[in-house]
Tab-separated table of C-alpha atoms in Angstrom:
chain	number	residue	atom	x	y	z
A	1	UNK	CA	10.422	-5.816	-18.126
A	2	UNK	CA	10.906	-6.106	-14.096
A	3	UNK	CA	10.303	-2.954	-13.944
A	4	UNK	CA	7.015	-3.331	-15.819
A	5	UNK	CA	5.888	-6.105	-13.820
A	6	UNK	CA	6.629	-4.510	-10.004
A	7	UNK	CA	4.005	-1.592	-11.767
A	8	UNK	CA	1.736	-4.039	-12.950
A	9	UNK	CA	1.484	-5.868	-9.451
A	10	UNK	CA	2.059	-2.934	-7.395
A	11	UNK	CA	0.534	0.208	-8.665
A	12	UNK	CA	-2.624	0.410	-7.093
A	13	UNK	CA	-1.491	-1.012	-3.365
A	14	UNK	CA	1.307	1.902	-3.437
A	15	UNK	CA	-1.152	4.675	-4.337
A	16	UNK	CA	-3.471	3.838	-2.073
A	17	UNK	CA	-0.889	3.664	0.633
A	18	UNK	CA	0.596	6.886	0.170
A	19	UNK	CA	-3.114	8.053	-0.123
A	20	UNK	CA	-4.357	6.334	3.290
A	21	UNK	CA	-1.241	7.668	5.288
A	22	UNK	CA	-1.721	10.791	3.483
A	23	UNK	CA	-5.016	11.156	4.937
A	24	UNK	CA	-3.930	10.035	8.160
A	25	UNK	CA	-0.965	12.562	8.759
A	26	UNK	CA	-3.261	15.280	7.818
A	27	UNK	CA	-6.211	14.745	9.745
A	28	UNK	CA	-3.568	13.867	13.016
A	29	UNK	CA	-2.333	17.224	12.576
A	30	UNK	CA	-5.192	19.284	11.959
A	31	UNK	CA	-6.959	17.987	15.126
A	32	UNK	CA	-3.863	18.201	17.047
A	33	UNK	CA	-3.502	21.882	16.042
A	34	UNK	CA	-6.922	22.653	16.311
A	35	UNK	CA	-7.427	21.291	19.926
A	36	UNK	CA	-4.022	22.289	21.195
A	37	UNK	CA	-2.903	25.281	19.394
A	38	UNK	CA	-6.226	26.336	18.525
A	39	UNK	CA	-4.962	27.000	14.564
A	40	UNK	CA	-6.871	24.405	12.425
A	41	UNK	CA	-5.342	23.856	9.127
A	42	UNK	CA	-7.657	25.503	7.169
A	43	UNK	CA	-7.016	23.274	3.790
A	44	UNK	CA	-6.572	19.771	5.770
A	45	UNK	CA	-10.830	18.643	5.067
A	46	UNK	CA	-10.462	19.838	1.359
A	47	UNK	CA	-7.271	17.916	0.845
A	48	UNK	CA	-8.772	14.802	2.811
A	49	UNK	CA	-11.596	14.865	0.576
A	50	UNK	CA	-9.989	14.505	-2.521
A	51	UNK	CA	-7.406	12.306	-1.433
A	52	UNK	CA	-10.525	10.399	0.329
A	53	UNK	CA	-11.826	10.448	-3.704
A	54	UNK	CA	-8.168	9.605	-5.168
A	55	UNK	CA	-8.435	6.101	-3.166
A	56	UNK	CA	-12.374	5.452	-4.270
A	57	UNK	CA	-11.465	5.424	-8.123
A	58	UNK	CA	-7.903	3.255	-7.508
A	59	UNK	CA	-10.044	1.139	-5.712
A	60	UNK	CA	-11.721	0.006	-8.791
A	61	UNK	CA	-8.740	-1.704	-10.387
A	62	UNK	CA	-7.495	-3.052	-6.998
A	63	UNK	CA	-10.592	-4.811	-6.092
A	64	UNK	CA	-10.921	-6.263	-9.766
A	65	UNK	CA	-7.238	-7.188	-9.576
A	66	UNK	CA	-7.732	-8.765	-6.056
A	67	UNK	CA	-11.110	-10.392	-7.585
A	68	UNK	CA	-13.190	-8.659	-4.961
A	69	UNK	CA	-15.741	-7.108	-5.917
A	70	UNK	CA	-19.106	-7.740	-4.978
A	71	UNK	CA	-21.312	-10.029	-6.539
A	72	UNK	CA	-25.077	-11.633	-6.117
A	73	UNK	CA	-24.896	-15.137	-7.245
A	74	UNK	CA	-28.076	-16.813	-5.529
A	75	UNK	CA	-29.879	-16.683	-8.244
A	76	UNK	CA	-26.151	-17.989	-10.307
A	77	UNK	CA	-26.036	-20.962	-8.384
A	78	UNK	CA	-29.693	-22.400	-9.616
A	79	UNK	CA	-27.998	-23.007	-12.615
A	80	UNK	CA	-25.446	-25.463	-14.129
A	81	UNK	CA	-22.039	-24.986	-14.736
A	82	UNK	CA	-22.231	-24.400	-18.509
A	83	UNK	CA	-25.296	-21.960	-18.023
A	84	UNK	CA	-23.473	-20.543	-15.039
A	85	UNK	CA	-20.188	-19.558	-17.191
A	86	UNK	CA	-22.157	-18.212	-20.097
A	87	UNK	CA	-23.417	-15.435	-17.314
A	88	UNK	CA	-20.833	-14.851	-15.799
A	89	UNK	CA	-19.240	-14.335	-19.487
A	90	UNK	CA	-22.176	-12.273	-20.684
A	91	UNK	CA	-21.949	-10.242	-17.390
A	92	UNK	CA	-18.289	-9.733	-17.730
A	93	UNK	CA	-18.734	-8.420	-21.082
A	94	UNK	CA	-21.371	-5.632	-20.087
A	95	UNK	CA	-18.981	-5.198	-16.794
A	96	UNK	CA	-15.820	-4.032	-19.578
A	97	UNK	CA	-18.696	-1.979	-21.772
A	98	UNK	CA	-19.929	-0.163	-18.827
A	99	UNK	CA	-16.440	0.494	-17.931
A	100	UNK	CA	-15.470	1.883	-21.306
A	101	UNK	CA	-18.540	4.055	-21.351
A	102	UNK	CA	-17.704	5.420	-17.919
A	103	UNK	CA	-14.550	6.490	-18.897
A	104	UNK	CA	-15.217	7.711	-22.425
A	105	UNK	CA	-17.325	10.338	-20.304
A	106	UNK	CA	-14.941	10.967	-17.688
A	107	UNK	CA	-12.672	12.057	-20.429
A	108	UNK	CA	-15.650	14.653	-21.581
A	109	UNK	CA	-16.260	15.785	-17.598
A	110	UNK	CA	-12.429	16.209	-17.489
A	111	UNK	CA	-12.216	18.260	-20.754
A	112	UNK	CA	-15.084	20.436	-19.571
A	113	UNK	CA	-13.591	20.982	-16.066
A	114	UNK	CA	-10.073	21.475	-18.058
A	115	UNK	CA	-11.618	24.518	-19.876
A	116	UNK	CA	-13.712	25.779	-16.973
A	117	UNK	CA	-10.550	26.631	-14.915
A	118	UNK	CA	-11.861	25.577	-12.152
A	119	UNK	CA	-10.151	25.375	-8.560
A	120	UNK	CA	-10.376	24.714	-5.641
A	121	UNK	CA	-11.432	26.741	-2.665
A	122	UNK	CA	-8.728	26.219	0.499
A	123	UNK	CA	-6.405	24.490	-1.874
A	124	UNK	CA	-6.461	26.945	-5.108
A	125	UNK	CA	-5.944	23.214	-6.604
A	126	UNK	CA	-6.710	22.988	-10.576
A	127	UNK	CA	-9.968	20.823	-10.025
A	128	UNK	CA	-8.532	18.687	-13.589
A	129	UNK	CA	-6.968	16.945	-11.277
A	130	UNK	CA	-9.391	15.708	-8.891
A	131	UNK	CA	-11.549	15.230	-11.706
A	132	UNK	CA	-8.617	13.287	-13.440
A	133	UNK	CA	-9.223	10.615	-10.721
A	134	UNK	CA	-12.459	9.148	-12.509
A	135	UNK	CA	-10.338	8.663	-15.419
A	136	UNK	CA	-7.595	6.912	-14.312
A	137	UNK	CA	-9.879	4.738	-12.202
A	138	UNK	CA	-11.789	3.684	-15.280
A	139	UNK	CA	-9.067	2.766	-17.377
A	140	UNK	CA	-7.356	1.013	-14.842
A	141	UNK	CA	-10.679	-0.355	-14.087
A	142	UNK	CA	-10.834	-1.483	-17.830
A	143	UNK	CA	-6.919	-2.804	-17.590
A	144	UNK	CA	-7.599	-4.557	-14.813
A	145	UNK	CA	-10.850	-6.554	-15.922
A	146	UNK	CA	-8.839	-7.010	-19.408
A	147	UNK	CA	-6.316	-8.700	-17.435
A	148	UNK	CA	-8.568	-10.961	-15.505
A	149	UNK	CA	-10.524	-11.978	-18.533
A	150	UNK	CA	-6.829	-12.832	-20.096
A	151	UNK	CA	-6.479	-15.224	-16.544
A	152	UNK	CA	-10.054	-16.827	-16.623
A	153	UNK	CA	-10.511	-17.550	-20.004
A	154	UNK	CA	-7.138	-17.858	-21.988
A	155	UNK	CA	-4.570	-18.995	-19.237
A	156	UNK	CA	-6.540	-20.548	-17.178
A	157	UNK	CA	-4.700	-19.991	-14.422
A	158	UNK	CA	-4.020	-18.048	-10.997
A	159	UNK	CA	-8.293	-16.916	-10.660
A	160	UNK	CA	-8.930	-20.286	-9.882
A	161	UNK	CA	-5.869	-21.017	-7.690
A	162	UNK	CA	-7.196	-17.789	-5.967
A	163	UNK	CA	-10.626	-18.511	-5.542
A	164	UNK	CA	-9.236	-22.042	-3.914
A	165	UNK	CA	-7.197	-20.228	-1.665
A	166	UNK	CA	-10.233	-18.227	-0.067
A	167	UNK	CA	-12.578	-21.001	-0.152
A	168	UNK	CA	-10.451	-23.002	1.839
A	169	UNK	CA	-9.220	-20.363	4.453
């Protein structure tokens, strides 16, 4: 179960470490061997890119983990509280359908890209797995806005302790 948990509160922030510094070590050493040794990596933009796309779609659980994602709430804050929490109920609700839907058709894009055989150009990298990236993000996307629902409404516990924190800071 420890093992479980260290996943649970750690899987995103480690990914998009390795990810970041990925990017970083790269990039360093394509410009130093392009402007020094004049022998560019010719892969390092391609791999960039996707890891560069890797990070967008892990971002999506992080930020709903972290309860940071944007939201417009000057129109919210007109109303009161028991108006304002049936919103912000109804709008959760569409946020975990639109979620679902998104990744219901990343599953179809990935099939299709599966099949195509697809890869890519400097890499020669099967393009499933870039592809796959939508996917995970999604779910996790899904997981992670399960989770905070689970917090907000049922334990009732750590969002606001959270949102207390950053108020007060």
């Amino acid at each position: 179960m420890k093992i479980l948990k260290k996943i649970d509160d750690n899987l995103e922030e480690v990914l998009l470490v390795i990810l970041v510094v990925g990017i970083t070590t790269v990039m360093s050493a394509h410009v130093i061997l392009r402007y020094f040794f004049k022998s560019p990596l010719v892969w390092a933009e391609e791999a960039c890119r996707y890891m560069f796309v890797w990070i967008t779609f892990l971002s999506i659980g992080y930020s709903i983990k972290k309860d940071l994602l944007l939201k417009v709430d000057a129109l919210l804050s007109k109303f009161n509280i028991k108006i304002k929490r049936n919103i912000e109920l109804i709008s959760e609700i569409l946020t975990i359908i639109l979620f679902i839907i998104l990744f219901k058709n990343s599953i179809t894009v990935l099939q299709k890209v599966k099949m195509s055989g697809q890869t890519s150009p400097a890499l020669g990298l099967p393009m499933v797995y870039i592809y796959a990236s939508s996917t995970v993000g999604f779910f996790l996307g899904i997981l992670r806005y399960l989770q905070f629902l689970y917090h907000k409404y049922i334990k009732k516990d750590l969002i606001e302790k959270s949102r207390l924190e950053t108020t007060t800071n």
